[in-house]
PDB file of C-alpha atoms and ligand atoms in Angstrom:
ATOM      1  CA  UNK L   1      26.337  54.820  75.632  1.00 98.00           C
ATOM      2  CA  UNK L   2      29.319  52.790  74.425  1.00 98.00           C
ATOM      3  CA  UNK L   3      30.335  52.366  70.808  1.00 98.00           C
ATOM      4  CA  UNK L   4      32.494  49.544  69.479  1.00 98.00           C
ATOM      5  CA  UNK L   5      33.697  49.530  65.851  1.00 98.00           C
ATOM      6  CA  UNK L   6      34.521  46.246  64.158  1.00 98.00           C
ATOM      7  CA  UNK L   7      36.682  45.649  61.110  1.00 98.00           C
ATOM      8  CA  UNK L   8      33.940  43.825  59.270  1.00 98.00           C
ATOM      9  CA  UNK L   9      30.443  42.307  59.488  1.00 98.00           C
ATOM     10  CA  UNK L  10      31.816  38.901  60.600  1.00 98.00           C
ATOM     11  CA  UNK L  11      33.677  40.438  63.542  1.00 99.00           C
ATOM     12  CA  UNK L  12      30.601  42.439  64.585  1.00 98.00           C
ATOM     13  CA  UNK L  13      28.376  39.348  64.350  1.00 99.00           C
ATOM     14  CA  UNK L  14      30.814  37.332  66.468  1.00 98.00           C
ATOM     15  CA  UNK L  15      30.995  40.059  69.098  1.00 99.00           C
ATOM     16  CA  UNK L  16      27.205  40.249  69.260  1.00 99.00           C
ATOM     17  CA  UNK L  17      26.927  36.473  69.624  1.00 99.00           C
ATOM     18  CA  UNK L  18      29.525  36.575  72.429  1.00 98.00           C
ATOM     19  CA  UNK L  19      27.343  39.067  74.331  1.00 99.00           C
ATOM     20  CA  UNK L  20      24.250  36.869  73.908  1.00 99.00           C
ATOM     21  CA  UNK L  21      26.134  33.728  74.994  1.00 99.00           C
ATOM     22  CA  UNK L  22      27.597  35.511  78.053  1.00 98.00           C
ATOM     23  CA  UNK L  23      24.087  36.682  79.003  1.00 98.00           C
ATOM     24  CA  UNK L  24      22.647  33.161  78.770  1.00 98.00           C
ATOM     25  CA  UNK L  25      25.615  31.640  80.669  1.00 98.00           C
ATOM     26  CA  UNK L  26      25.185  34.150  83.478  1.00 98.00           C
ATOM     27  CA  UNK L  27      21.415  33.587  83.557  1.00 98.00           C
ATOM     28  CA  UNK L  28      20.249  30.340  81.907  1.00 98.00           C
ATOM     29  CA  UNK L  29      16.621  31.471  81.970  1.00 98.00           C
ATOM     30  CA  UNK L  30      17.427  34.848  80.430  1.00 98.00           C
ATOM     31  CA  UNK L  31      14.813  36.763  78.453  1.00 98.00           C
ATOM     32  CA  UNK L  32      16.157  38.009  75.114  1.00 99.00           C
ATOM     33  CA  UNK L  33      14.690  40.718  72.906  1.00 99.00           C
ATOM     34  CA  UNK L  34      15.443  39.947  69.269  1.00 99.00           C
ATOM     35  CA  UNK L  35      15.371  41.645  65.853  1.00 98.00           C
ATOM     36  CA  UNK L  36      14.893  40.355  62.319  1.00 98.00           C
ATOM     37  CA  UNK L  37      16.306  41.926  59.132  1.00 98.00           C
ATOM     38  CA  UNK L  38      19.579  41.410  57.315  1.00 98.00           C
ATOM     39  CA  UNK L  39      21.876  42.696  60.068  1.00 98.00           C
ATOM     40  CA  UNK L  40      21.430  39.949  62.748  1.00 98.00           C
ATOM     41  CA  UNK L  41      21.710  37.040  60.303  1.00 98.00           C
ATOM     42  CA  UNK L  42      25.466  36.668  60.981  1.00 98.00           C
ATOM     43  CA  UNK L  43      24.931  36.791  64.753  1.00 99.00           C
ATOM     44  CA  UNK L  44      22.237  34.110  64.540  1.00 99.00           C
ATOM     45  CA  UNK L  45      24.562  31.898  62.461  1.00 99.00           C
ATOM     46  CA  UNK L  46      27.251  32.288  65.150  1.00 99.00           C
ATOM     47  CA  UNK L  47      24.753  31.419  67.893  1.00 99.00           C
ATOM     48  CA  UNK L  48      23.729  28.256  66.021  1.00 99.00           C
ATOM     49  CA  UNK L  49      27.409  27.325  65.722  1.00 98.00           C
ATOM     50  CA  UNK L  50      27.948  27.941  69.424  1.00 98.00           C
ATOM     51  CA  UNK L  51      24.904  25.821  70.292  1.00 98.00           C
ATOM     52  CA  UNK L  52      26.085  22.966  68.064  1.00 98.00           C
ATOM     53  CA  UNK L  53      29.553  23.163  69.645  1.00 98.00           C
ATOM     54  CA  UNK L  54      27.930  22.757  73.085  1.00 98.00           C
ATOM     55  CA  UNK L  55      28.921  26.248  74.202  1.00 98.00           C
ATOM     56  CA  UNK L  56      25.424  27.471  75.042  1.00 98.00           C
ATOM     57  CA  UNK L  57      22.128  25.998  76.187  1.00 98.00           C
ATOM     58  CA  UNK L  58      18.901  27.736  75.219  1.00 99.00           C
ATOM     59  CA  UNK L  59      16.571  25.265  76.962  1.00 98.00           C
ATOM     60  CA  UNK L  60      15.458  27.769  79.587  1.00 98.00           C
ATOM     61  CA  UNK L  61      15.713  30.920  77.486  1.00 98.00           C
ATOM     62  CA  UNK L  62      12.667  32.975  76.535  1.00 98.00           C
ATOM     63  CA  UNK L  63      12.613  35.317  73.534  1.00 99.00           C
ATOM     64  CA  UNK L  64      10.434  38.240  72.477  1.00 99.00           C
ATOM     65  CA  UNK L  65      10.795  39.627  68.965  1.00 98.00           C
ATOM     66  CA  UNK L  66      10.414  43.299  68.172  1.00 98.00           C
ATOM     67  CA  UNK L  67       7.868  43.176  65.427  1.00 98.00           C
ATOM     68  CA  UNK L  68       5.869  41.355  62.770  1.00 98.00           C
ATOM     69  CA  UNK L  69       4.266  42.393  59.502  1.00 98.00           C
ATOM     70  CA  UNK L  70       0.483  42.554  59.475  1.00 98.00           C
ATOM     71  CA  UNK L  71      -1.269  40.199  57.103  1.00 97.00           C
ATOM     72  CA  UNK L  72       1.521  37.714  56.388  1.00 96.00           C
ATOM     73  CA  UNK L  73       0.790  34.184  57.527  1.00 95.00           C
ATOM     74  CA  UNK L  74       3.511  32.849  59.857  1.00 96.00           C
ATOM     75  CA  UNK L  75       4.488  30.418  57.042  1.00 95.00           C
ATOM     76  CA  UNK L  76       4.970  33.231  54.499  1.00 97.00           C
ATOM     77  CA  UNK L  77       8.581  33.396  53.457  1.00 95.00           C
ATOM     78  CA  UNK L  78       8.896  37.022  54.562  1.00 97.00           C
ATOM     79  CA  UNK L  79       7.063  36.696  57.889  1.00 98.00           C
ATOM     80  CA  UNK L  80       9.261  37.415  60.827  1.00 98.00           C
ATOM     81  CA  UNK L  81       8.097  34.200  62.524  1.00 98.00           C
ATOM     82  CA  UNK L  82       9.412  32.197  59.594  1.00 98.00           C
ATOM     83  CA  UNK L  83      12.645  34.252  59.561  1.00 98.00           C
ATOM     84  CA  UNK L  84      13.269  33.455  63.226  1.00 98.00           C
ATOM     85  CA  UNK L  85      12.521  29.765  62.779  1.00 98.00           C
ATOM     86  CA  UNK L  86      14.903  29.530  59.819  1.00 98.00           C
ATOM     87  CA  UNK L  87      17.705  31.681  61.189  1.00 98.00           C
ATOM     88  CA  UNK L  88      17.691  30.499  64.813  1.00 98.00           C
ATOM     89  CA  UNK L  89      14.853  28.662  66.525  1.00 98.00           C
ATOM     90  CA  UNK L  90      14.833  25.541  64.307  1.00 98.00           C
ATOM     91  CA  UNK L  91      18.533  24.984  64.984  1.00 98.00           C
ATOM     92  CA  UNK L  92      18.775  25.359  68.770  1.00 98.00           C
ATOM     93  CA  UNK L  93      17.128  23.751  71.801  1.00 98.00           C
ATOM     94  CA  UNK L  94      14.821  26.634  72.670  1.00 98.00           C
ATOM     95  CA  UNK L  95      11.276  25.586  73.646  1.00 98.00           C
ATOM     96  CA  UNK L  96       8.882  26.701  70.884  1.00 98.00           C
ATOM     97  CA  UNK L  97       6.451  27.884  73.547  1.00 98.00           C
ATOM     98  CA  UNK L  98       9.147  30.239  74.892  1.00 98.00           C
ATOM     99  CA  UNK L  99       9.495  32.118  71.608  1.00 98.00           C
ATOM    100  CA  UNK L 100       7.176  35.095  71.233  1.00 98.00           C
ATOM    101  CA  UNK L 101       6.562  37.245  68.199  1.00 98.00           C
ATOM    102  CA  UNK L 102       3.734  39.790  67.931  1.00 98.00           C
ATOM    103  CA  UNK L 103       0.788  38.456  65.972  1.00 98.00           C
ATOM    104  CA  UNK L 104       0.298  40.010  62.564  1.00 98.00           C
ATOM    105  CA  UNK L 105      -2.781  37.929  61.819  1.00 98.00           C
ATOM    106  CA  UNK L 106      -4.910  38.121  64.990  1.00 98.00           C
ATOM    107  CA  UNK L 107      -8.552  39.153  64.465  1.00 98.00           C
ATOM    108  CA  UNK L 108      -8.114  41.890  67.016  1.00 98.00           C
ATOM    109  CA  UNK L 109      -4.578  43.136  66.482  1.00 98.00           C
ATOM    110  CA  UNK L 110      -4.746  45.778  69.234  1.00 98.00           C
ATOM    111  CA  UNK L 111      -5.898  43.221  71.764  1.00 98.00           C
ATOM    112  CA  UNK L 112      -3.147  40.820  70.684  1.00 98.00           C
ATOM    113  CA  UNK L 113      -0.561  43.606  70.962  1.00 98.00           C
ATOM    114  CA  UNK L 114      -1.704  44.354  74.504  1.00 98.00           C
ATOM    115  CA  UNK L 115      -1.541  40.630  75.388  1.00 98.00           C
ATOM    116  CA  UNK L 116       1.982  40.451  73.954  1.00 98.00           C
ATOM    117  CA  UNK L 117       3.041  43.438  76.093  1.00 98.00           C
ATOM    118  CA  UNK L 118       1.444  41.861  79.187  1.00 98.00           C
ATOM    119  CA  UNK L 119       3.220  38.564  78.543  1.00 98.00           C
ATOM    120  CA  UNK L 120       6.548  40.368  78.260  1.00 98.00           C
ATOM    121  CA  UNK L 121       5.893  42.114  81.555  1.00 97.00           C
ATOM    122  CA  UNK L 122       4.935  38.796  83.188  1.00 98.00           C
ATOM    123  CA  UNK L 123       8.167  37.203  81.950  1.00 98.00           C
ATOM    124  CA  UNK L 124      10.068  39.565  84.243  1.00 96.00           C
ATOM    125  CA  UNK L 125      11.353  41.773  81.425  1.00 97.00           C
ATOM    126  CA  UNK L 126      14.117  41.596  78.871  1.00 98.00           C
ATOM    127  CA  UNK L 127      17.643  40.950  80.151  1.00 98.00           C
ATOM    128  CA  UNK L 128      19.342  41.690  76.831  1.00 99.00           C
ATOM    129  CA  UNK L 129      17.810  43.401  73.844  1.00 99.00           C
ATOM    130  CA  UNK L 130      19.503  43.078  70.456  1.00 99.00           C
ATOM    131  CA  UNK L 131      18.437  45.795  68.014  1.00 99.00           C
ATOM    132  CA  UNK L 132      19.057  46.642  64.396  1.00 98.00           C
ATOM    133  CA  UNK L 133      18.528  50.160  63.040  1.00 98.00           C
ATOM    134  CA  UNK L 134      16.698  51.431  59.967  1.00 98.00           C
ATOM    135  CA  UNK L 135      18.301  53.853  57.513  1.00 98.00           C
ATOM    136  CA  UNK L 136      15.829  56.426  58.901  1.00 98.00           C
ATOM    137  CA  UNK L 137      16.786  55.688  62.511  1.00 98.00           C
ATOM    138  CA  UNK L 138      13.828  53.435  63.331  1.00 98.00           C
ATOM    139  CA  UNK L 139      14.167  50.737  65.950  1.00 98.00           C
ATOM    140  CA  UNK L 140      11.573  48.017  65.786  1.00 98.00           C
ATOM    141  CA  UNK L 141       9.068  49.659  63.458  1.00 98.00           C
ATOM    142  CA  UNK L 142       9.040  52.860  65.467  1.00 98.00           C
ATOM    143  CA  UNK L 143       9.289  55.139  62.448  1.00 98.00           C
ATOM    144  CA  UNK L 144      10.204  58.837  62.625  1.00 98.00           C
ATOM    145  CA  UNK L 145       7.057  60.737  63.720  1.00 97.00           C
ATOM    146  CA  UNK L 146       6.006  63.604  65.933  1.00 97.00           C
ATOM    147  CA  UNK L 147       4.520  61.175  68.418  1.00 97.00           C
ATOM    148  CA  UNK L 148       4.039  57.425  68.776  1.00 97.00           C
ATOM    149  CA  UNK L 149       2.501  54.874  71.135  1.00 98.00           C
ATOM    150  CA  UNK L 150       4.927  53.907  73.916  1.00 98.00           C
ATOM    151  CA  UNK L 151       4.120  50.192  73.997  1.00 98.00           C
ATOM    152  CA  UNK L 152       3.399  47.390  71.510  1.00 98.00           C
ATOM    153  CA  UNK L 153       1.120  48.762  68.818  1.00 98.00           C
ATOM    154  CA  UNK L 154      -0.081  48.658  65.240  1.00 98.00           C
ATOM    155  CA  UNK L 155       1.988  50.974  63.066  1.00 98.00           C
ATOM    156  CA  UNK L 156       2.234  52.120  59.438  1.00 98.00           C
ATOM    157  CA  UNK L 157       5.625  51.661  57.819  1.00 97.00           C
ATOM    158  CA  UNK L 158       7.496  54.708  56.504  1.00 97.00           C
ATOM    159  CA  UNK L 159       7.872  55.008  52.721  1.00 97.00           C
ATOM    160  CA  UNK L 160      11.661  54.666  53.126  1.00 97.00           C
ATOM    161  CA  UNK L 161      11.272  51.429  55.101  1.00 97.00           C
ATOM    162  CA  UNK L 162       8.897  49.995  52.487  1.00 98.00           C
ATOM    163  CA  UNK L 163      11.431  50.844  49.744  1.00 97.00           C
ATOM    164  CA  UNK L 164      14.455  49.457  51.650  1.00 97.00           C
ATOM    165  CA  UNK L 165      12.623  46.242  52.578  1.00 97.00           C
ATOM    166  CA  UNK L 166      11.233  45.841  49.055  1.00 97.00           C
ATOM    167  CA  UNK L 167      14.761  45.967  47.645  1.00 97.00           C
ATOM    168  CA  UNK L 168      16.214  43.650  50.271  1.00 96.00           C
ATOM    169  CA  UNK L 169      13.492  41.078  50.784  1.00 96.00           C
ATOM    170  CA  UNK L 170      10.672  41.427  48.192  1.00 97.00           C
ATOM    171  CA  UNK L 171      12.666  41.490  44.912  1.00 97.00           C
ATOM    172  CA  UNK L 172      12.140  45.254  44.611  1.00 97.00           C
ATOM    173  CA  UNK L 173       8.335  44.954  44.577  1.00 97.00           C
ATOM    174  CA  UNK L 174       7.075  47.716  46.880  1.00 97.00           C
ATOM    175  CA  UNK L 175       3.490  46.519  46.398  1.00 97.00           C
ATOM    176  CA  UNK L 176       4.361  43.177  47.955  1.00 97.00           C
ATOM    177  CA  UNK L 177       5.667  44.741  51.195  1.00 97.00           C
ATOM    178  CA  UNK L 178       3.032  44.935  53.936  1.00 98.00           C
ATOM    179  CA  UNK L 179       2.381  48.574  54.741  1.00 98.00           C
ATOM    180  CA  UNK L 180       1.582  47.948  58.393  1.00 98.00           C
ATOM    181  CA  UNK L 181       3.139  45.998  61.242  1.00 98.00           C
ATOM    182  CA  UNK L 182       2.864  45.352  64.944  1.00 98.00           C
ATOM    183  CA  UNK L 183       5.884  46.668  66.829  1.00 98.00           C
ATOM    184  CA  UNK L 184       7.060  46.985  70.360  1.00 98.00           C
ATOM    185  CA  UNK L 185       7.116  50.645  71.357  1.00 98.00           C
ATOM    186  CA  UNK L 186      10.150  52.631  72.414  1.00 98.00           C
ATOM    187  CA  UNK L 187       9.103  52.258  76.064  1.00 98.00           C
ATOM    188  CA  UNK L 188       8.865  48.477  75.655  1.00 98.00           C
ATOM    189  CA  UNK L 189      12.413  48.427  74.319  1.00 98.00           C
ATOM    190  CA  UNK L 190      13.787  50.867  76.901  1.00 98.00           C
ATOM    191  CA  UNK L 191      12.665  48.674  79.785  1.00 98.00           C
ATOM    192  CA  UNK L 192      15.350  46.090  78.933  1.00 98.00           C
ATOM    193  CA  UNK L 193      18.248  45.788  81.378  1.00 98.00           C
ATOM    194  CA  UNK L 194      20.835  45.947  78.638  1.00 98.00           C
ATOM    195  CA  UNK L 195      20.643  46.906  74.943  1.00 99.00           C
ATOM    196  CA  UNK L 196      23.020  46.289  72.063  1.00 99.00           C
ATOM    197  CA  UNK L 197      22.370  47.848  68.665  1.00 99.00           C
ATOM    198  CA  UNK L 198      23.971  46.365  65.574  1.00 99.00           C
ATOM    199  CA  UNK L 199      24.632  48.566  62.547  1.00 98.00           C
ATOM    200  CA  UNK L 200      26.301  47.381  59.401  1.00 98.00           C
ATOM    201  CA  UNK L 201      27.152  49.388  56.294  1.00 98.00           C
ATOM    202  CA  UNK L 202      27.178  52.931  55.056  1.00 98.00           C
ATOM    203  CA  UNK L 203      23.403  53.170  54.546  1.00 98.00           C
ATOM    204  CA  UNK L 204      23.122  53.529  58.339  1.00 98.00           C
ATOM    205  CA  UNK L 205      25.721  56.316  58.630  1.00 98.00           C
ATOM    206  CA  UNK L 206      23.171  59.170  58.803  1.00 98.00           C
ATOM    207  CA  UNK L 207      21.201  57.458  61.554  1.00 98.00           C
ATOM    208  CA  UNK L 208      24.360  56.657  63.521  1.00 98.00           C
ATOM    209  CA  UNK L 209      25.536  60.264  63.097  1.00 98.00           C
ATOM    210  CA  UNK L 210      22.241  61.440  64.623  1.00 98.00           C
ATOM    211  CA  UNK L 211      22.817  59.148  67.617  1.00 98.00           C
ATOM    212  CA  UNK L 212      26.385  60.471  67.851  1.00 98.00           C
ATOM    213  CA  UNK L 213      25.088  64.064  67.939  1.00 98.00           C
ATOM    214  CA  UNK L 214      23.492  63.292  71.330  1.00 98.00           C
ATOM    215  CA  UNK L 215      20.332  65.215  70.476  1.00 98.00           C
ATOM    216  CA  UNK L 216      17.067  63.445  71.345  1.00 98.00           C
ATOM    217  CA  UNK L 217      14.509  63.543  68.562  1.00 98.00           C
ATOM    218  CA  UNK L 218      11.656  61.318  67.465  1.00 97.00           C
ATOM    219  CA  UNK L 219      12.764  62.198  63.915  1.00 98.00           C
ATOM    220  CA  UNK L 220      15.404  59.587  64.663  1.00 98.00           C
ATOM    221  CA  UNK L 221      13.781  57.253  67.196  1.00 98.00           C
ATOM    222  CA  UNK L 222      17.066  55.495  68.024  1.00 98.00           C
ATOM    223  CA  UNK L 223      18.322  58.703  69.665  1.00 98.00           C
ATOM    224  CA  UNK L 224      16.121  57.911  72.688  1.00 98.00           C
ATOM    225  CA  UNK L 225      18.602  55.164  73.510  1.00 98.00           C
ATOM    226  CA  UNK L 226      20.709  57.877  75.135  1.00 98.00           C
ATOM    227  CA  UNK L 227      18.182  57.800  77.968  1.00 98.00           C
ATOM    228  CA  UNK L 228      19.092  54.183  78.759  1.00 98.00           C
ATOM    229  CA  UNK L 229      21.921  53.424  81.142  1.00 98.00           C
ATOM    230  CA  UNK L 230      23.393  50.379  79.378  1.00 98.00           C
ATOM    231  CA  UNK L 231      23.492  50.622  75.598  1.00 98.00           C
ATOM    232  CA  UNK L 232      26.354  49.533  73.328  1.00 98.00           C
ATOM    233  CA  UNK L 233      26.469  50.236  69.608  1.00 98.00           C
ATOM    234  CA  UNK L 234      28.246  47.564  67.581  1.00 98.00           C
ATOM    235  CA  UNK L 235      29.238  49.058  64.254  1.00 98.00           C
ATOM    236  CA  UNK L 236      30.793  47.542  61.123  1.00 98.00           C
TER     237      UNK L 236
HETATM  238  C1  F6R I 301      13.545  44.181  62.557  1.00 97.16           C
HETATM  239  C2  F6R I 301      13.419  45.557  62.965  1.00 97.16           C
HETATM  240  C3  F6R I 301      14.009  46.683  62.183  1.00 97.16           C
HETATM  241  C4  F6R I 301      15.371  46.345  61.585  1.00 97.16           C
HETATM  242  C5  F6R I 301      15.887  47.515  60.720  1.00 97.16           C
HETATM  243  C6  F6R I 301      17.193  47.192  60.072  1.00 97.16           C
HETATM  244  O1  F6R I 301      12.917  43.312  63.486  1.00 97.16           O
HETATM  245  O2  F6R I 301      12.814  45.813  63.956  1.00 97.16           O
HETATM  246  O3  F6R I 301      14.107  47.809  62.987  1.00 97.16           O
HETATM  247  O4  F6R I 301      16.281  46.092  62.612  1.00 97.16           O
HETATM  248  O5  F6R I 301      14.940  47.834  59.749  1.00 97.16           O
HETATM  249  O6  F6R I 301      17.013  46.187  59.118  1.00 97.16           O
HETATM  250  P1  F6R I 301      18.252  45.533  58.383  1.00 97.16           P
HETATM  251  O7  F6R I 301      19.002  44.741  59.407  1.00 97.16           O
HETATM  252  O8  F6R I 301      17.633  44.656  57.333  1.00 97.16           O
HETATM  253  O9  F6R I 301      19.060  46.668  57.827  1.00 97.16           O
END
């Protein structure tokens, strides 16, 4: 595992965008794994700039997002589909049909999760996965637990995640935050060829310290990334 420290959020976001652009240049039909949340917003803004400057072409790229809240319509202002449209997809030349986000509204969520996992497998797998990290060490919505499903699944959000996301995205209203989501599993994530994890700010220090300790524990799901051969932490 490599770790790069950046002087500020802007520098980290630029470095992350450079890695995405290099991946797409090397393989125009690359498959990208993508996160939502506050951390990747700067990276997405840099990617939009790069696209508008003619530095990168997303026309053959396919994307798979980590997760989606259950019960929010895709048009809801906090749905992850809407987030991705607004932060990235609406501003670049990616084919809408090549952008995949787990369904949080399917009648049969388990069946939809399985279909999502199968589609990802059929796509040939993720070339580059970009991750964020929760204050409790979650990646995707794989929350600290004694055990968890390996692949895309329905999951309950941890109290800490509900609180953090309420403060950041739901005007502090914990009741408004969906309590369940569909998330890729740790095994889904670990199948990627290359992984970068972005972490910004002191609230993530504990989780990063647990990764640094090189002890594997599902109490901090991100520690499993040590078992992957090509992971870089980008820290600001
Ligand atoms: C988002 C996701 C989450 C976030 C994490 C950090 O798709 O899967 O794991 O990456 O909660 O969120 P922010 O960036 O808001 O601190």
